[in-house]
Coordinates of N, CA and C in Angstrom, one line a residue:
Chain A
X1 N 0.8 -1.2 0.0 CA 0.0 0.0 0.0 C 0.8 1.3 0.0
X2 N 0.2 2.4 -0.1 CA 0.9 3.7 -0.1 C 1.5 4.0 1.3
X3 N 2.6 4.7 1.2 CA 3.2 5.2 2.4 C 3.6 6.6 2.2
X4 N 3.3 7.5 3.1 CA 3.6 8.9 3.0 C 4.4 9.3 4.2
X5 N 5.6 9.9 3.9 CA 6.4 10.4 5.0 C 6.4 11.9 4.9
X6 N 6.5 12.6 6.1 CA 6.3 14.0 6.2 C 7.4 14.5 7.1
X7 N 8.0 15.7 6.8 CA 9.0 16.3 7.7 C 9.0 17.8 7.4
X8 N 9.4 18.6 8.4 CA 9.7 18.2 9.7 C 8.5 17.9 10.6
X9 N 8.7 17.4 11.7 CA 7.6 17.1 12.6 C 7.2 18.4 13.4
X10 N 8.1 19.2 13.6 CA 7.8 20.5 14.2 C 8.6 21.6 13.4
X11 N 8.0 22.8 13.3 CA 8.6 23.9 12.6 C 8.2 25.2 13.3
X12 N 9.2 26.0 13.7 CA 8.9 27.3 14.3 C 9.5 28.4 13.4
X13 N 8.6 29.4 13.1 CA 9.1 30.5 12.3 C 8.6 31.8 12.9
X14 N 9.3 32.8 12.5 CA 8.9 34.2 12.9 C 7.8 34.7 12.0
X15 N 6.9 35.4 12.6 CA 5.8 36.0 11.8 C 6.4 36.8 10.6
X16 N 5.8 36.5 9.4 CA 6.2 37.2 8.2 C 7.2 36.3 7.4
X17 N 7.8 35.3 8.0 CA 8.7 34.4 7.3 C 7.9 33.4 6.5
X18 N 8.6 32.6 5.7 CA 8.0 31.5 4.9 C 8.2 30.2 5.7
X19 N 7.3 29.3 5.4 CA 7.4 27.9 6.0 C 7.2 26.9 4.9
X20 N 8.0 25.9 4.9 CA 8.0 24.8 3.9 C 7.9 23.5 4.6
X21 N 6.9 22.7 4.2 CA 6.8 21.3 4.7 C 6.8 20.4 3.5
X22 N 7.6 19.3 3.7 CA 7.8 18.3 2.6 C 7.3 17.0 2.9
X23 N 6.8 16.3 1.8 CA 6.3 14.9 1.9 C 6.8 14.1 0.7
X24 N 7.0 12.8 1.0 CA 7.3 11.9 -0.1 C 6.3 10.8 0.0
X25 N 6.0 10.2 -1.2 CA 5.1 9.1 -1.3 C 5.7 7.9 -2.0
X26 N 5.2 6.7 -1.8 CA 5.8 5.5 -2.3 C 5.2 5.0 -3.6
X27 N 3.9 5.2 -3.8 CA 3.2 4.5 -4.9 C 3.1 5.4 -6.1
X28 N 3.7 5.1 -7.2 CA 3.7 5.9 -8.3 C 2.3 6.0 -9.0
X29 N 1.3 5.2 -8.5 CA 0.0 5.3 -9.0 C -0.8 6.4 -8.3
X30 N -0.2 7.0 -7.3 CA -0.9 8.1 -6.6 C -1.1 9.3 -7.5
X31 N -2.3 9.9 -7.5 CA -2.5 11.0 -8.4 C -3.2 12.2 -7.8
X32 N -3.4 12.2 -6.5 CA -4.1 13.3 -5.8 C -3.4 13.6 -4.5
X33 N -3.1 14.8 -4.2 CA -2.3 15.2 -3.1 C -2.9 16.4 -2.4
X34 N -3.7 16.2 -1.3 CA -4.2 17.3 -0.6 C -3.4 17.7 0.6
X35 N -3.6 18.9 1.1 CA -3.0 19.3 2.4 C -4.1 19.7 3.3
X36 N -4.0 19.3 4.6 CA -5.0 19.7 5.6 C -4.4 20.4 6.7
X37 N -5.1 21.3 7.3 CA -4.7 22.0 8.5 C -5.7 21.6 9.6
X38 N -5.1 21.2 10.8 CA -5.9 20.8 11.9 C -5.6 21.6 13.1
X39 N -6.6 22.3 13.6 CA -6.5 23.1 14.8 C -6.9 22.2 16.0
X40 N -6.5 22.6 17.2 CA -6.8 21.8 18.4 C -8.3 21.6 18.6
X41 N -8.7 20.3 18.7 CA -10.1 20.0 19.0 C -11.0 20.0 17.7
X42 N -10.4 20.2 16.6 CA -11.2 20.3 15.3 C -10.7 19.2 14.4
X43 N -11.6 18.9 13.4 CA -11.2 18.0 12.3 C -10.3 18.7 11.3
X44 N -9.6 17.9 10.5 CA -8.7 18.5 9.5 C -9.5 19.3 8.5
X45 N -8.9 20.4 8.0 CA -9.6 21.3 7.0 C -8.7 21.3 5.8
X46 N -9.3 21.0 4.6 CA -8.6 21.1 3.4 C -8.2 22.5 3.0
X47 N -6.9 22.7 2.8 CA -6.4 24.1 2.5 C -6.0 24.2 1.0
X48 N -5.5 23.2 0.4 CA -5.1 23.2 -1.0 C -4.9 21.8 -1.4
X49 N -5.0 21.5 -2.7 CA -4.8 20.2 -3.2 C -4.2 20.3 -4.6
X50 N -3.6 19.2 -5.1 CA -3.0 19.2 -6.4 C -3.1 17.8 -7.0
X51 N -3.4 17.8 -8.3 CA -3.5 16.5 -9.0 C -2.2 16.3 -9.8
X52 N -2.0 15.0 -10.2 CA -0.7 14.6 -10.7 C -0.4 15.2 -12.1
X53 N -1.4 15.8 -12.7 CA -1.1 16.4 -14.0 C -0.7 17.9 -13.9
X54 N -0.5 18.3 -12.7 CA -0.1 19.7 -12.5 C 1.1 19.8 -11.6
X55 N 2.0 20.7 -11.9 CA 3.3 20.8 -11.1 C 3.3 21.7 -10.0
X56 N 2.4 22.7 -10.1 CA 2.3 23.7 -9.0 C 0.9 24.4 -9.0
X57 N 0.5 24.7 -7.8 CA -0.8 25.4 -7.6 C -0.6 26.4 -6.5
X58 N -1.2 27.6 -6.7 CA -1.2 28.6 -5.7 C -2.5 29.1 -5.3
X59 N -2.7 29.5 -4.0 CA -3.9 30.1 -3.5 C -3.5 31.1 -2.5
X60 N -3.4 32.4 -2.9 CA -3.0 33.5 -2.0 C -1.6 33.2 -1.4
X61 N -1.5 33.0 -0.1 CA -0.2 32.8 0.5 C 0.2 31.4 0.5
X62 N -0.6 30.5 0.0 CA -0.3 29.1 0.1 C 0.0 28.5 -1.3
X63 N 1.0 27.7 -1.5 CA 1.3 27.0 -2.7 C 1.8 25.6 -2.5
X64 N 1.5 24.7 -3.4 CA 1.9 23.4 -3.4 C 2.7 23.0 -4.7
X65 N 3.8 22.3 -4.5 CA 4.6 21.9 -5.7 C 4.6 20.4 -5.7
X66 N 4.7 19.8 -6.9 CA 4.7 18.3 -7.0 C 5.8 17.9 -8.0
X67 N 6.6 17.0 -7.6 CA 7.6 16.4 -8.4 C 7.3 14.9 -8.6
X68 N 6.7 14.5 -9.7 CA 6.3 13.1 -9.8 C 7.4 12.2 -10.0
X69 N 8.5 12.7 -10.6 CA 9.7 11.8 -10.8 C 10.3 11.4 -9.5
X70 N 10.4 12.4 -8.6 CA 11.0 12.1 -7.3 C 10.0 11.7 -6.3
X71 N 8.7 11.7 -6.6 CA 7.6 11.3 -5.7 C 7.7 12.1 -4.4
X72 N 7.8 13.5 -4.6 CA 7.6 14.3 -3.4 C 6.8 15.6 -3.8
X73 N 6.2 16.1 -2.7 CA 5.4 17.3 -2.9 C 5.6 18.2 -1.6
X74 N 5.4 19.4 -1.8 CA 5.7 20.4 -0.7 C 4.7 21.4 -0.6
X75 N 4.5 21.9 0.7 CA 3.6 23.0 1.0 C 4.4 24.2 1.3
X76 N 4.1 25.4 0.7 CA 4.8 26.6 1.0 C 3.8 27.6 1.5
X77 N 4.1 28.2 2.7 CA 3.3 29.3 3.2 C 4.1 30.5 3.3
X78 N 3.7 31.6 2.6 CA 4.5 32.8 2.7 C 3.8 33.8 3.7
X79 N 4.6 34.7 4.1 CA 4.1 35.8 5.0 C 3.3 35.2 6.1
X80 N 3.9 34.3 6.9 CA 3.2 33.6 7.9 C 2.6 34.5 9.0
X81 N 1.4 34.1 9.5 CA 0.7 34.9 10.5 C 0.4 33.9 11.7
X82 N 0.2 34.5 12.9 CA 0.0 33.7 14.1 C -1.2 32.7 13.9
X83 N -2.2 33.1 13.1 CA -3.3 32.2 12.9 C -3.0 31.0 12.0
X84 N -1.8 31.0 11.4 CA -1.3 29.8 10.6 C -0.8 28.7 11.5
X85 N -0.6 29.0 12.8 CA -0.2 28.0 13.8 C -1.2 26.9 13.9
X86 N -0.8 25.7 13.6 CA -1.6 24.5 13.6 C -0.8 23.3 13.3
X87 N -1.5 22.1 13.2 CA -0.8 20.9 12.6 C -1.2 20.8 11.2
X88 N -0.2 20.5 10.3 CA -0.5 20.4 8.9 C -0.2 18.9 8.5
X89 N -1.1 18.4 7.7 CA -1.0 17.0 7.2 C -1.0 17.0 5.7
X90 N 0.0 16.2 5.1 CA -0.1 15.9 3.7 C -0.8 14.6 3.5
X91 N -1.3 14.3 2.4 CA -1.9 13.0 2.1 C -1.8 12.7 0.6
X92 N -2.0 11.4 0.3 CA -2.0 11.0 -1.1 C -3.1 9.9 -1.3
X93 N -3.6 9.9 -2.5 CA -4.6 8.8 -2.8 C -4.2 8.2 -4.2
X94 N -4.5 7.0 -4.3 CA -4.1 6.2 -5.5 C -5.2 6.2 -6.5
X95 N -4.9 6.4 -7.8 CA -5.9 6.4 -8.9 C -6.7 5.1 -8.8
X96 N -8.0 5.2 -8.8 CA -8.9 4.1 -8.7 C -9.1 3.5 -7.4
X97 N -8.5 4.1 -6.3 CA -8.6 3.6 -5.0 C -9.7 4.2 -4.1
X98 N -10.8 4.7 -4.8 CA -11.9 5.2 -4.0 C -11.6 6.5 -3.3
X99 N -10.5 7.1 -3.7 CA -10.1 8.4 -3.1 C -9.9 8.3 -1.6
X100 N -9.5 7.1 -1.1 CA -9.2 7.0 0.3 C -7.8 7.6 0.4
X101 N -7.5 8.3 1.5 CA -6.3 9.0 1.7 C -5.3 8.3 2.6
X102 N -4.1 8.4 2.3 CA -3.0 8.0 3.2 C -2.3 9.2 3.7
X103 N -2.3 9.5 5.0 CA -1.8 10.7 5.6 C -0.4 10.6 6.0
X104 N 0.3 11.7 6.0 CA 1.6 11.8 6.7 C 1.4 11.9 8.2
X105 N 2.5 12.0 9.0 CA 2.4 12.1 10.4 C 2.2 13.5 11.0
X106 N 2.2 14.5 10.1 CA 1.9 15.8 10.6 C 3.1 16.7 10.9
X107 N 2.9 18.0 10.7 CA 3.9 19.0 11.1 C 3.3 20.0 12.0
X108 N 3.8 20.2 13.2 CA 3.3 21.2 14.1 C 4.0 22.5 13.8
X109 N 3.2 23.4 13.2 CA 3.8 24.7 12.8 C 3.4 25.8 13.9
X110 N 4.5 26.5 14.3 CA 4.3 27.5 15.3 C 4.8 28.8 14.7
X111 N 4.0 29.8 14.6 CA 4.4 31.1 14.1 C 4.5 32.1 15.3
X112 N 5.7 32.5 15.5 CA 6.0 33.3 16.7 C 6.0 34.8 16.4
X113 N 5.5 35.6 17.3 CA 5.4 37.1 17.1 C 6.8 37.7 17.2
Chain B
X1 N -26.1 25.0 4.8 CA -25.5 23.7 5.3 C -24.5 23.9 6.3
X2 N -24.5 23.1 7.4 CA -23.6 23.4 8.5 C -22.4 22.5 8.4
X3 N -22.1 21.8 7.4 CA -21.0 20.9 7.2 C -21.2 19.6 7.8
X4 N -20.2 18.8 8.0 CA -20.3 17.5 8.5 C -20.4 17.5 10.0
X5 N -21.5 16.8 10.6 CA -21.8 16.8 12.0 C -21.5 15.5 12.6
X6 N -20.8 15.4 13.7 CA -20.6 14.1 14.4 C -21.0 14.2 15.8
X7 N -21.7 13.1 16.3 CA -22.1 13.0 17.6 C -21.9 11.6 18.2
X8 N -21.6 11.6 19.5 CA -21.3 12.7 20.4 C -19.9 13.2 20.1
X9 N -19.5 14.4 20.7 CA -18.1 14.9 20.6 C -17.1 14.1 21.4
X10 N -17.6 13.7 22.6 CA -16.8 12.9 23.5 C -17.5 11.7 24.0
X11 N -16.8 10.6 24.2 CA -17.5 9.4 24.8 C -16.5 8.7 25.6
X12 N -16.8 8.5 26.9 CA -16.0 7.7 27.8 C -16.8 6.4 28.1
X13 N -16.1 5.3 27.9 CA -16.8 4.0 28.1 C -15.9 3.0 28.9
X14 N -16.5 2.1 29.5 CA -15.7 1.1 30.2 C -15.3 0.0 29.2
X15 N -14.2 -0.6 29.4 CA -13.7 -1.7 28.5 C -14.8 -2.8 28.5
X16 N -15.1 -3.3 27.3 CA -16.1 -4.3 27.1 C -17.4 -3.8 26.7
X17 N -17.7 -2.5 26.9 CA -19.0 -2.0 26.5 C -19.0 -1.7 25.0
X18 N -20.2 -1.6 24.4 CA -20.4 -1.2 23.0 C -20.7 0.3 22.9
X19 N -20.2 0.9 21.8 CA -20.4 2.3 21.6 C -20.8 2.5 20.1
X20 N -21.6 3.5 19.9 CA -22.0 3.9 18.6 C -21.9 5.4 18.3
X21 N -21.3 5.7 17.2 CA -21.1 7.1 16.8 C -22.0 7.4 15.6
X22 N -22.4 8.6 15.5 CA -23.2 9.0 14.3 C -22.5 10.1 13.5
X23 N -22.6 10.1 12.2 CA -22.1 11.1 11.3 C -23.2 11.6 10.4
X24 N -23.4 12.9 10.3 CA -24.3 13.4 9.3 C -23.5 14.2 8.3
X25 N -23.4 13.7 7.1 CA -22.6 14.4 6.1 C -23.3 15.6 5.5
X26 N -22.5 16.3 4.6 CA -23.1 17.4 3.8 C -24.1 16.7 2.9
X27 N -25.3 17.2 2.8 CA -26.5 16.5 2.2 C -26.3 16.1 0.8
X28 N -25.6 16.9 -0.1 CA -25.5 16.5 -1.5 C -24.3 15.6 -1.7
X29 N -23.5 15.3 -0.7 CA -22.3 14.5 -0.9 C -22.6 13.0 -1.1
X30 N -21.9 12.4 -2.1 CA -22.2 11.0 -2.4 C -21.3 10.0 -1.6
X31 N -20.2 10.5 -1.1 CA -19.3 9.6 -0.4 C -19.1 10.0 1.0
X32 N -19.0 9.0 1.9 CA -18.8 9.2 3.3 C -17.6 8.3 3.8
X33 N -16.7 8.8 4.5 CA -15.5 8.1 4.9 C -15.4 8.1 6.5
X34 N -14.9 7.1 7.0 CA -14.5 7.0 8.5 C -13.0 6.8 8.6
X35 N -12.4 7.7 9.4 CA -11.0 7.6 9.7 C -10.8 7.5 11.3
X36 N -9.7 7.0 11.7 CA -9.3 7.0 13.1 C -8.0 7.7 13.2
X37 N -7.9 8.6 14.3 CA -6.7 9.4 14.5 C -6.3 9.2 16.0
X38 N -5.1 8.7 16.2 CA -4.5 8.7 17.5 C -3.6 9.8 17.7
X39 N -3.2 10.1 19.0 CA -2.5 11.3 19.3 C -1.1 11.4 18.6
X40 N -0.9 12.5 17.9 CA 0.4 12.7 17.3 C 0.5 12.0 15.9
X41 N -0.6 11.4 15.4 CA -0.5 10.7 14.1 C -1.5 11.3 13.2
X42 N -1.3 11.0 11.9 CA -2.3 11.4 10.9 C -3.5 10.5 10.9
X43 N -4.7 10.9 10.4 CA -5.8 10.0 10.3 C -5.5 8.7 9.5
X44 N -6.1 7.6 9.9 CA -6.0 6.3 9.2 C -7.3 5.9 8.7
X45 N -7.4 5.5 7.4 CA -8.6 5.1 6.8 C -9.2 3.9 7.4
X46 N -10.5 3.9 7.6 CA -11.2 2.7 8.2 C -12.1 2.1 7.1
X47 N -13.0 2.9 6.6 CA -14.0 2.4 5.6 C -14.7 3.6 4.9
X48 N -15.3 3.3 3.7 CA -16.0 4.3 3.0 C -17.3 3.8 2.3
X49 N -18.2 4.7 2.1 CA -19.5 4.4 1.4 C -19.6 5.3 0.2
X50 N -20.2 4.7 -0.8 CA -20.7 5.5 -1.9 C -22.2 5.3 -1.9
X51 N -22.9 6.4 -1.6 CA -24.3 6.4 -1.3 C -24.5 5.4 -0.2
X52 N -25.3 4.3 -0.3 CA -25.6 3.4 0.8 C -24.6 2.2 0.8
X53 N -23.9 2.0 -0.3 CA -23.0 0.9 -0.4 C -21.7 1.1 0.3
X54 N -21.3 0.1 1.1 CA -20.0 0.1 1.8 C -19.0 -0.5 0.8
X55 N -18.1 0.2 0.2 CA -17.2 -0.2 -0.8 C -15.9 -0.8 -0.4
X56 N -15.4 -0.4 0.7 CA -14.1 -0.9 1.2 C -14.0 -0.7 2.7
X57 N -13.3 -1.7 3.3 CA -13.0 -1.7 4.7 C -11.5 -2.0 4.8
X58 N -10.9 -1.2 5.7 CA -9.4 -1.4 6.0 C -9.2 -2.7 6.8
X59 N -8.0 -3.2 6.6 CA -7.6 -4.3 7.5 C -7.6 -3.9 9.0
X60 N -7.5 -2.6 9.2 CA -7.5 -2.1 10.6 C -8.8 -2.3 11.3
X61 N -9.9 -2.5 10.5 CA -11.2 -2.6 11.0 C -11.5 -4.1 11.4
X62 N -11.4 -4.4 12.7 CA -11.6 -5.7 13.1 C -13.1 -6.1 13.1
X63 N -13.4 -7.3 13.4 CA -14.8 -7.8 13.3 C -15.6 -7.1 14.4
X64 N -15.0 -6.4 15.4 CA -15.7 -5.7 16.4 C -16.3 -4.4 15.9
X65 N -15.8 -3.9 14.7 CA -16.3 -2.7 14.2 C -17.3 -2.9 13.0
X66 N -18.3 -2.2 13.0 CA -19.3 -2.2 11.9 C -19.8 -0.8 11.6
X67 N -20.0 -0.6 10.3 CA -20.5 0.7 9.9 C -21.6 0.5 9.0
X68 N -22.6 1.5 9.0 CA -23.7 1.4 8.2 C -24.0 2.8 7.6
X69 N -24.7 2.9 6.5 CA -25.1 4.2 5.9 C -26.5 3.9 5.3
X70 N -27.5 3.7 6.1 CA -28.8 3.4 5.5 C -29.3 4.6 4.7
X71 N -29.9 4.2 3.5 CA -30.5 5.2 2.6 C -29.5 6.3 2.1
X72 N -28.2 6.0 2.3 CA -27.2 6.9 1.8 C -27.2 8.3 2.4
X73 N -27.7 8.4 3.7 CA -27.7 9.7 4.3 C -26.7 9.6 5.5
X74 N -27.1 9.6 6.7 CA -26.2 9.6 7.9 C -25.6 8.2 8.0
X75 N -24.5 8.1 8.7 CA -23.8 6.9 8.9 C -23.6 6.6 10.4
X76 N -23.5 5.4 10.8 CA -23.1 5.0 12.2 C -21.9 4.1 12.2
X77 N -21.1 4.3 13.2 CA -20.0 3.4 13.4 C -20.1 2.8 14.8
X78 N -20.2 1.5 14.8 CA -20.4 0.8 16.1 C -19.1 0.0 16.5
X79 N -18.7 0.1 17.7 CA -17.6 -0.7 18.2 C -18.1 -1.6 19.3
X80 N -18.0 -2.9 19.1 CA -18.4 -3.8 20.1 C -17.3 -4.3 21.0
X81 N -17.6 -4.5 22.3 CA -16.6 -5.1 23.2 C -15.3 -4.2 23.2
X82 N -15.5 -2.9 23.5 CA -14.4 -2.0 23.4 C -13.2 -2.4 24.1
X83 N -12.0 -2.1 23.6 CA -10.7 -2.3 24.2 C -10.0 -1.0 24.4
X84 N -9.0 -1.0 25.3 CA -8.3 0.3 25.5 C -7.6 0.8 24.3
X85 N -7.2 -0.1 23.4 CA -6.6 0.3 22.2 C -7.5 1.0 21.2
X86 N -8.8 0.9 21.5 CA -9.8 1.6 20.6 C -9.8 3.1 20.9
X87 N -9.2 3.5 22.0 CA -9.2 5.0 22.4 C -8.5 5.8 21.2
X88 N -9.3 6.7 20.7 CA -8.8 7.5 19.6 C -9.9 8.6 19.2
X89 N -9.5 9.4 18.2 CA -10.5 10.3 17.7 C -11.0 9.6 16.4
X90 N -12.3 9.5 16.3 CA -13.0 8.9 15.1 C -13.5 10.1 14.3
X91 N -13.0 10.2 13.1 CA -13.4 11.3 12.2 C -14.2 10.8 11.0
X92 N -15.2 11.5 10.7 CA -16.0 11.3 9.5 C -15.8 12.4 8.5
X93 N -15.8 12.0 7.2 CA -15.7 13.0 6.2 C -16.6 12.7 5.0
X94 N -17.0 13.7 4.3 CA -17.9 13.4 3.1 C -17.3 14.2 1.9
X95 N -17.7 13.8 0.8 CA -17.3 14.4 -0.5 C -18.2 14.2 -1.6
X96 N -18.2 15.1 -2.5 CA -18.9 14.8 -3.8 C -17.7 14.5 -4.8
X97 N -17.5 13.2 -5.0 CA -16.4 12.8 -5.8 C -16.8 12.5 -7.2
X98 N -16.1 13.2 -8.1 CA -16.3 12.9 -9.5 C -15.0 13.0 -10.2
X99 N -15.0 13.1 -11.5 CA -13.7 13.2 -12.3 C -12.9 14.4 -12.0
X100 N -13.6 15.5 -11.5 CA -12.9 16.8 -11.3 C -12.7 17.2 -9.8
X101 N -13.4 16.5 -8.9 CA -13.4 17.0 -7.6 C -13.1 15.8 -6.6
X102 N -12.1 16.0 -5.8 CA -11.8 14.9 -4.9 C -11.8 15.4 -3.4
X103 N -12.0 16.6 -3.1 CA -11.8 17.1 -1.8 C -12.8 16.7 -0.8
X104 N -12.3 16.4 0.4 CA -13.2 16.0 1.6 C -13.5 17.2 2.4
X105 N -14.6 17.0 3.2 CA -14.9 17.9 4.3 C -15.0 17.0 5.5
X106 N -14.2 17.2 6.5 CA -14.2 16.4 7.7 C -15.1 17.1 8.8
X107 N -15.6 16.2 9.6 CA -16.3 16.7 10.8 C -15.3 16.9 11.9
X108 N -15.8 17.3 13.1 CA -14.9 17.6 14.2 C -14.5 16.4 15.0
X109 N -15.1 15.3 14.7 CA -14.7 14.0 15.3 C -15.4 13.7 16.6
X110 N -15.3 12.4 16.9 CA -15.8 11.9 18.2 C -14.6 11.3 19.0
X111 N -14.3 11.9 20.1 CA -13.1 11.4 20.9 C -13.6 10.3 21.8
X112 N -13.1 9.1 21.6 CA -13.4 7.9 22.4 C -12.3 7.6 23.4
X113 N -12.7 7.5 24.7 CA -11.8 7.1 25.7 C -12.3 5.8 26.4
X114 N -11.5 4.7 26.3 CA -11.9 3.5 26.9 C -11.1 3.3 28.2
X115 N -11.8 3.2 29.3 CA -11.2 3.1 30.6 C -11.3 1.7 31.2

């Protein structure tokens, strides 16, 4: 089955700096890669996603890049704000697999004032 | 629409008891998923439904676990003879999945503590 590795496990940045979180996946049949933000006591919230036919996608301060050859994808957050502090999860799903997601282990992002 | 609703939010039960959780998905969504999340880990897939049909169950889902989605609307997840290892957050998600859209909406989860 699919295996997704995520790093770093914790990340601390100063407000206004950029944050980058990286993930690798094992199954070359994976074709959908979402990123979720989870705040304490809440369920994960989809913040951005990318499909395998696209190399990069942006949404305001958030961007995701995908390298299919290397089987890795990254989340980039620019101009970080305190409200960006949360746990971020990457995930992958395999084509034809019912869109069930395999998640990484999460990155605790802390944006310091 | 208020999103995906899960009840109860918290459940404390004694080992050996049965528990049932409910999930109300976004009304127009055709797929419903159950995941389990333990502390410090990402969610793990348990099972999913397309409309009322249960299409896949994870090997993580022992015979003590059963899920239903009657009439393709709300879903229930039952755990029989609970064990301490069942303590986790149980997350429900729904989606309208077609060729162009894959995104999930998760509920806030039910936190189960088995004592």
